[in-house]
Amino acid sequence: DAEITQSPRHKITETGRQVTLACHQTWNHNNMFWYRQDLGHGLRLIHYSYGVQDTNKGEVSDGYSVSRSNTEDLPLTLESAASSQTSVYFCASSDHRQGMNTEAFFGQGTRLTVV
Amino acid sequence: KNQVEQSPQSLIILEGKNCTLQCNYTVSPFSNLRWYKQDTGRGPVSLTIMTFSENTKSNGRYTATLDADTKQSSLHITASQLSDSASYICVVGAPQGFKTIFGAGTRLFVKA
């Protein structure tokens, strides 16, 4: 069965370190997204990609970067981790632009703690 | 500013009872509205997707309604089960460029 997986599920890192969260999907979807979810807030978009070599900034992109070298993977990198980046991170994929009427499939999430 | 507001923030009901969750949005223009269910420690899972021309959409015991004129949506859960305990998230999509706005969610607790 097709799926979308994130790794690791939990990560503790120190302030200032570079951290990379992995996202891998086997749906063969064009579009992939990274969100963060904080208590009391809806999911907020960090970066997204419409295809290989395409990346775009979302509403909370400062301090994060992504790269899309193939269809299946969209790793999220925190350049220099800060305590404000402690959050739960979700990766998602979809077949068309989310402005259109298609479903997005989400990974299980990565809980990141920056100490 | 495009916003999606959900109410109540949390809700406790007894197993077998019905409940209705509300979503008000100010996103304009608007292309679709979705309801997701998110179990604790899991990613959101889609329940329903409605375009601006649809008034209602059902998925088993879940029925979503949409009033595009008043910019309101509701999710009605019938004969609740313990497994319905989760967060329910309203998501509004806009047609231009890439815009998807998530509500903060309603946390539902179903008690035996």
mmCIF file of C-alpha atoms in Angstrom:
data_model
loop_
_atom_site.group_PDB
_atom_site.id
_atom_site.type_symbol
_atom_site.label_atom_id
_atom_site.label_comp_id
_atom_site.label_asym_id
_atom_site.label_seq_id
_atom_site.Cartn_x
_atom_site.Cartn_y
_atom_site.Cartn_z
ATOM 1 C CA ASP A 1 0.000 0.000 0.000
ATOM 2 C CA ALA A 2 1.127 3.529 -0.725
ATOM 3 C CA GLU A 3 2.072 5.556 2.308
ATOM 4 C CA ILE A 4 3.890 8.601 3.635
ATOM 5 C CA THR A 5 6.434 8.116 6.403
ATOM 6 C CA GLN A 6 8.389 10.506 8.580
ATOM 7 C CA SER A 7 11.548 9.892 10.530
ATOM 8 C CA PRO A 8 12.501 10.127 13.236
ATOM 9 C CA ARG A 9 9.241 10.108 15.231
ATOM 10 C CA HIS A 10 10.928 11.859 18.148
ATOM 11 C CA LYS A 11 14.051 13.997 18.247
ATOM 12 C CA ILE A 12 15.784 15.995 20.956
ATOM 13 C CA THR A 13 18.489 18.402 19.848
ATOM 14 C CA GLU A 14 20.463 21.298 21.247
ATOM 15 C CA THR A 15 20.115 24.948 20.342
ATOM 16 C CA GLY A 16 22.258 25.890 17.385
ATOM 17 C CA ARG A 17 22.544 22.424 15.878
ATOM 18 C CA GLN A 18 21.451 21.608 12.345
ATOM 19 C CA VAL A 19 18.642 19.075 12.211
ATOM 20 C CA THR A 20 17.074 17.283 9.259
ATOM 21 C CA LEU A 21 13.660 15.631 9.353
ATOM 22 C CA ALA A 22 12.900 13.070 6.676
ATOM 23 C CA CYS A 23 9.689 12.603 4.706
ATOM 24 C CA HIS A 24 9.182 9.819 2.172
ATOM 25 C CA GLN A 25 6.018 9.089 0.179
ATOM 26 C CA THR A 26 5.204 6.216 -2.144
ATOM 27 C CA TRP A 27 2.004 7.752 -3.584
ATOM 28 C CA ASN A 28 3.968 9.208 -6.500
ATOM 29 C CA HIS A 29 2.393 12.564 -5.669
ATOM 30 C CA ASN A 30 3.708 15.746 -7.271
ATOM 31 C CA ASN A 31 3.083 17.921 -4.238
ATOM 32 C CA MET A 32 4.658 17.689 -0.812
ATOM 33 C CA PHE A 33 4.295 19.947 2.198
ATOM 34 C CA TRP A 34 5.773 20.533 5.632
ATOM 35 C CA TYR A 35 3.669 21.903 8.487
ATOM 36 C CA ARG A 36 4.249 22.561 12.137
ATOM 37 C CA GLN A 37 1.569 22.129 14.766
ATOM 38 C CA ASP A 38 1.674 23.968 18.070
ATOM 39 C CA LEU A 39 -0.813 23.906 20.934
ATOM 40 C CA GLY A 40 -3.663 26.310 20.283
ATOM 41 C CA HIS A 41 -2.701 26.855 16.649
ATOM 42 C CA GLY A 42 -3.786 25.262 13.446
ATOM 43 C CA LEU A 43 -1.212 23.579 11.254
ATOM 44 C CA ARG A 44 1.025 26.212 9.709
ATOM 45 C CA LEU A 45 2.753 25.781 6.398
ATOM 46 C CA ILE A 46 6.559 25.897 6.428
ATOM 47 C CA HIS A 47 7.585 24.934 2.869
ATOM 48 C CA TYR A 48 6.016 23.165 -0.060
ATOM 49 C CA SER A 49 6.995 21.676 -3.404
ATOM 50 C CA TYR A 50 5.024 21.073 -6.595
ATOM 51 C CA GLY A 51 7.614 18.755 -8.098
ATOM 52 C CA VAL A 52 11.275 17.839 -8.444
ATOM 53 C CA GLN A 53 13.582 20.860 -8.090
ATOM 54 C CA ASP A 54 10.629 23.063 -7.077
ATOM 55 C CA THR A 55 10.441 24.547 -3.566
ATOM 56 C CA ASN A 56 8.387 27.397 -2.139
ATOM 57 C CA LYS A 57 8.185 29.226 1.167
ATOM 58 C CA GLY A 58 5.120 28.983 3.337
ATOM 59 C CA GLU A 59 3.923 31.318 6.057
ATOM 60 C CA VAL A 60 6.529 30.305 8.690
ATOM 61 C CA SER A 61 9.606 29.472 6.612
ATOM 62 C CA ASP A 62 12.293 31.460 8.504
ATOM 63 C CA GLY A 63 14.980 29.142 9.860
ATOM 64 C CA TYR A 64 13.905 26.194 7.673
ATOM 65 C CA SER A 65 14.909 24.907 4.260
ATOM 66 C CA VAL A 66 13.859 22.044 1.988
ATOM 67 C CA SER A 67 15.173 20.402 -1.162
ATOM 68 C CA ARG A 68 13.381 18.178 -3.693
ATOM 69 C CA SER A 69 15.802 16.000 -5.637
ATOM 70 C CA ASN A 70 13.276 13.253 -6.408
ATOM 71 C CA THR A 71 9.522 12.696 -6.311
ATOM 72 C CA GLU A 72 9.491 10.605 -3.132
ATOM 73 C CA ASP A 73 11.415 12.741 -0.631
ATOM 74 C CA LEU A 74 11.204 16.221 0.858
ATOM 75 C CA PRO A 75 13.635 16.564 3.787
ATOM 76 C CA LEU A 76 13.180 19.540 6.112
ATOM 77 C CA THR A 77 16.331 21.137 7.539
ATOM 78 C CA LEU A 78 16.528 23.422 10.543
ATOM 79 C CA GLU A 79 19.694 25.406 9.851
ATOM 80 C CA SER A 80 20.371 26.352 13.480
ATOM 81 C CA ALA A 81 17.768 24.953 15.841
ATOM 82 C CA ALA A 82 16.079 27.368 18.227
ATOM 83 C CA SER A 83 13.803 26.701 21.197
ATOM 84 C CA SER A 84 10.963 28.364 19.272
ATOM 85 C CA GLN A 85 11.173 25.500 16.800
ATOM 86 C CA THR A 86 10.116 22.960 19.392
ATOM 87 C CA SER A 87 6.965 21.595 17.802
ATOM 88 C CA VAL A 88 5.322 18.657 16.086
ATOM 89 C CA TYR A 89 6.134 18.566 12.387
ATOM 90 C CA PHE A 90 3.880 16.977 9.775
ATOM 91 C CA CYS A 91 4.689 16.136 6.209
ATOM 92 C CA ALA A 92 1.889 15.751 3.650
ATOM 93 C CA SER A 93 1.511 14.944 -0.024
ATOM 94 C CA SER A 94 -1.204 15.417 -2.614
ATOM 95 C CA ASP A 95 -1.784 14.828 -6.286
ATOM 96 C CA HIS A 96 -2.733 18.366 -7.286
ATOM 97 C CA ARG A 97 -2.436 21.850 -5.903
ATOM 98 C CA GLN A 98 -4.220 22.141 -2.553
ATOM 99 C CA GLY A 99 -6.185 25.046 -3.914
ATOM 100 C CA MET A 100 -7.970 22.366 -5.928
ATOM 101 C CA ASN A 101 -10.313 19.755 -4.554
ATOM 102 C CA THR A 102 -8.016 16.884 -3.715
ATOM 103 C CA GLU A 103 -7.096 15.149 -0.519
ATOM 104 C CA ALA A 104 -3.762 15.557 1.220
ATOM 105 C CA PHE A 105 -2.272 12.548 3.021
ATOM 106 C CA PHE A 106 -0.324 13.224 6.188
ATOM 107 C CA GLY A 107 2.560 11.432 7.826
ATOM 108 C CA GLN A 108 2.541 10.390 11.482
ATOM 109 C CA GLY A 109 4.459 13.449 12.612
ATOM 110 C CA THR A 110 7.859 14.136 14.180
ATOM 111 C CA ARG A 111 7.996 15.578 17.687
ATOM 112 C CA LEU A 112 11.055 17.829 17.881
ATOM 113 C CA THR A 113 12.352 19.272 21.140
ATOM 114 C CA VAL A 114 15.105 21.893 21.106
ATOM 115 C CA VAL A 115 16.848 22.264 24.457
ATOM 116 C CA LYS B 1 -6.964 38.494 6.931
ATOM 117 C CA ASN B 2 -7.925 34.950 5.966
ATOM 118 C CA GLN B 3 -9.001 33.070 9.067
ATOM 119 C CA VAL B 4 -10.683 29.834 10.071
ATOM 120 C CA GLU B 5 -12.242 29.696 13.521
ATOM 121 C CA GLN B 6 -13.647 26.592 15.144
ATOM 122 C CA SER B 7 -15.940 26.144 18.101
ATOM 123 C CA PRO B 8 -16.092 24.845 20.679
ATOM 124 C CA GLN B 9 -12.410 24.391 21.550
ATOM 125 C CA SER B 10 -13.281 21.164 23.328
ATOM 126 C CA LEU B 11 -16.361 19.061 23.916
ATOM 127 C CA ILE B 12 -17.243 16.097 26.126
ATOM 128 C CA ILE B 13 -20.173 13.859 25.194
ATOM 129 C CA LEU B 14 -21.494 10.463 26.215
ATOM 130 C CA GLU B 15 -21.145 7.496 23.922
ATOM 131 C CA GLY B 16 -24.133 7.157 21.622
ATOM 132 C CA LYS B 17 -24.997 10.852 21.635
ATOM 133 C CA ASN B 18 -24.846 13.173 18.637
ATOM 134 C CA CYS B 19 -22.796 16.350 18.424
ATOM 135 C CA THR B 20 -22.121 19.234 16.048
ATOM 136 C CA LEU B 21 -18.863 21.098 15.572
ATOM 137 C CA GLN B 22 -18.727 24.555 14.012
ATOM 138 C CA CYS B 23 -16.362 26.245 11.597
ATOM 139 C CA ASN B 24 -16.530 29.905 10.516
ATOM 140 C CA TYR B 25 -14.155 31.263 7.921
ATOM 141 C CA THR B 26 -13.284 34.556 6.297
ATOM 142 C CA VAL B 27 -11.220 33.103 3.443
ATOM 143 C CA SER B 28 -12.146 34.755 0.161
ATOM 144 C CA PRO B 29 -12.219 33.722 -2.570
ATOM 145 C CA PHE B 30 -12.850 30.175 -1.514
ATOM 146 C CA SER B 31 -12.544 26.901 -3.437
ATOM 147 C CA ASN B 32 -13.093 24.090 -0.965
ATOM 148 C CA LEU B 33 -13.593 23.190 2.663
ATOM 149 C CA ARG B 34 -12.375 20.009 4.295
ATOM 150 C CA TRP B 35 -12.806 18.355 7.633
ATOM 151 C CA TYR B 36 -10.010 16.228 9.034
ATOM 152 C CA LYS B 37 -9.897 13.901 12.034
ATOM 153 C CA GLN B 38 -6.662 13.782 13.993
ATOM 154 C CA ASP B 39 -6.145 11.070 16.589
ATOM 155 C CA THR B 40 -3.661 11.783 19.359
ATOM 156 C CA GLY B 41 -0.118 11.264 18.107
ATOM 157 C CA ARG B 42 -1.190 10.743 14.509
ATOM 158 C CA GLY B 43 -1.429 12.817 11.362
ATOM 159 C CA PRO B 44 -4.773 14.264 10.203
ATOM 160 C CA VAL B 45 -6.999 12.036 8.063
ATOM 161 C CA SER B 46 -9.530 13.481 5.619
ATOM 162 C CA LEU B 47 -13.226 13.001 6.420
ATOM 163 C CA THR B 48 -14.992 15.172 3.823
ATOM 164 C CA ILE B 49 -14.187 17.617 1.035
ATOM 165 C CA MET B 50 -16.771 20.117 -0.248
ATOM 166 C CA THR B 51 -16.600 22.707 -2.991
ATOM 167 C CA PHE B 52 -18.427 26.027 -2.769
ATOM 168 C CA SER B 53 -21.344 24.549 -4.761
ATOM 169 C CA GLU B 54 -21.963 21.663 -2.341
ATOM 170 C CA ASN B 55 -24.185 21.996 0.717
ATOM 171 C CA THR B 56 -23.605 18.668 2.382
ATOM 172 C CA LYS B 57 -21.283 15.678 2.271
ATOM 173 C CA SER B 58 -21.460 12.491 4.306
ATOM 174 C CA ASN B 59 -18.909 9.897 5.303
ATOM 175 C CA GLY B 60 -20.564 7.206 7.405
ATOM 176 C CA ARG B 61 -21.641 8.758 10.703
ATOM 177 C CA TYR B 62 -19.999 12.068 9.781
ATOM 178 C CA THR B 63 -22.009 14.698 7.882
ATOM 179 C CA ALA B 64 -20.541 18.047 6.906
ATOM 180 C CA THR B 65 -22.660 21.007 5.837
ATOM 181 C CA LEU B 66 -21.565 24.195 4.128
ATOM 182 C CA ASP B 67 -23.225 27.597 3.768
ATOM 183 C CA ALA B 68 -20.972 29.577 1.431
ATOM 184 C CA ASP B 69 -23.126 32.698 1.818
ATOM 185 C CA THR B 70 -22.608 32.949 5.575
ATOM 186 C CA LYS B 71 -19.154 31.293 5.401
ATOM 187 C CA GLN B 72 -20.086 28.640 7.918
ATOM 188 C CA SER B 73 -19.629 24.899 8.036
ATOM 189 C CA SER B 74 -20.567 22.264 10.552
ATOM 190 C CA LEU B 75 -19.585 18.664 11.164
ATOM 191 C CA HIS B 76 -22.299 16.495 12.666
ATOM 192 C CA ILE B 77 -21.377 13.203 14.299
ATOM 193 C CA THR B 78 -24.181 10.722 14.786
ATOM 194 C CA ALA B 79 -24.297 7.996 17.472
ATOM 195 C CA SER B 80 -20.825 8.797 18.754
ATOM 196 C CA GLN B 81 -18.362 6.032 19.575
ATOM 197 C CA LEU B 82 -15.346 5.997 21.870
ATOM 198 C CA SER B 83 -13.139 5.933 18.769
ATOM 199 C CA ASP B 84 -14.524 9.331 17.751
ATOM 200 C CA SER B 85 -12.405 10.887 20.512
ATOM 201 C CA ALA B 86 -9.988 13.038 18.512
ATOM 202 C CA SER B 87 -9.379 16.535 17.236
ATOM 203 C CA TYR B 88 -11.454 17.680 14.284
ATOM 204 C CA ILE B 89 -9.871 20.236 12.013
ATOM 205 C CA CYS B 90 -11.594 22.495 9.501
ATOM 206 C CA VAL B 91 -9.443 23.461 6.512
ATOM 207 C CA VAL B 92 -10.314 26.054 3.886
ATOM 208 C CA GLY B 93 -8.644 26.225 0.487
ATOM 209 C CA ALA B 94 -8.392 29.243 -1.772
ATOM 210 C CA PRO B 95 -8.087 28.929 -5.551
ATOM 211 C CA GLN B 96 -5.278 31.330 -6.306
ATOM 212 C CA GLY B 97 -1.693 30.284 -5.871
ATOM 213 C CA PHE B 98 -1.274 28.049 -2.882
ATOM 214 C CA LYS B 99 -3.382 28.866 0.170
ATOM 215 C CA THR B 100 -4.736 26.397 2.667
ATOM 216 C CA ILE B 101 -5.786 27.731 6.054
ATOM 217 C CA PHE B 102 -6.207 25.374 8.987
ATOM 218 C CA GLY B 103 -8.446 25.963 11.972
ATOM 219 C CA ALA B 104 -7.054 25.260 15.443
ATOM 220 C CA GLY B 105 -9.396 22.286 15.810
ATOM 221 C CA THR B 106 -12.070 21.067 18.230
ATOM 222 C CA ARG B 107 -11.000 18.439 20.732
ATOM 223 C CA LEU B 108 -13.810 15.870 21.196
ATOM 224 C CA PHE B 109 -13.898 13.471 24.124
ATOM 225 C CA VAL B 110 -16.431 10.631 24.023
ATOM 226 C CA LYS B 111 -17.059 9.001 27.401
ATOM 227 C CA ALA B 112 -18.548 5.593 28.101
#
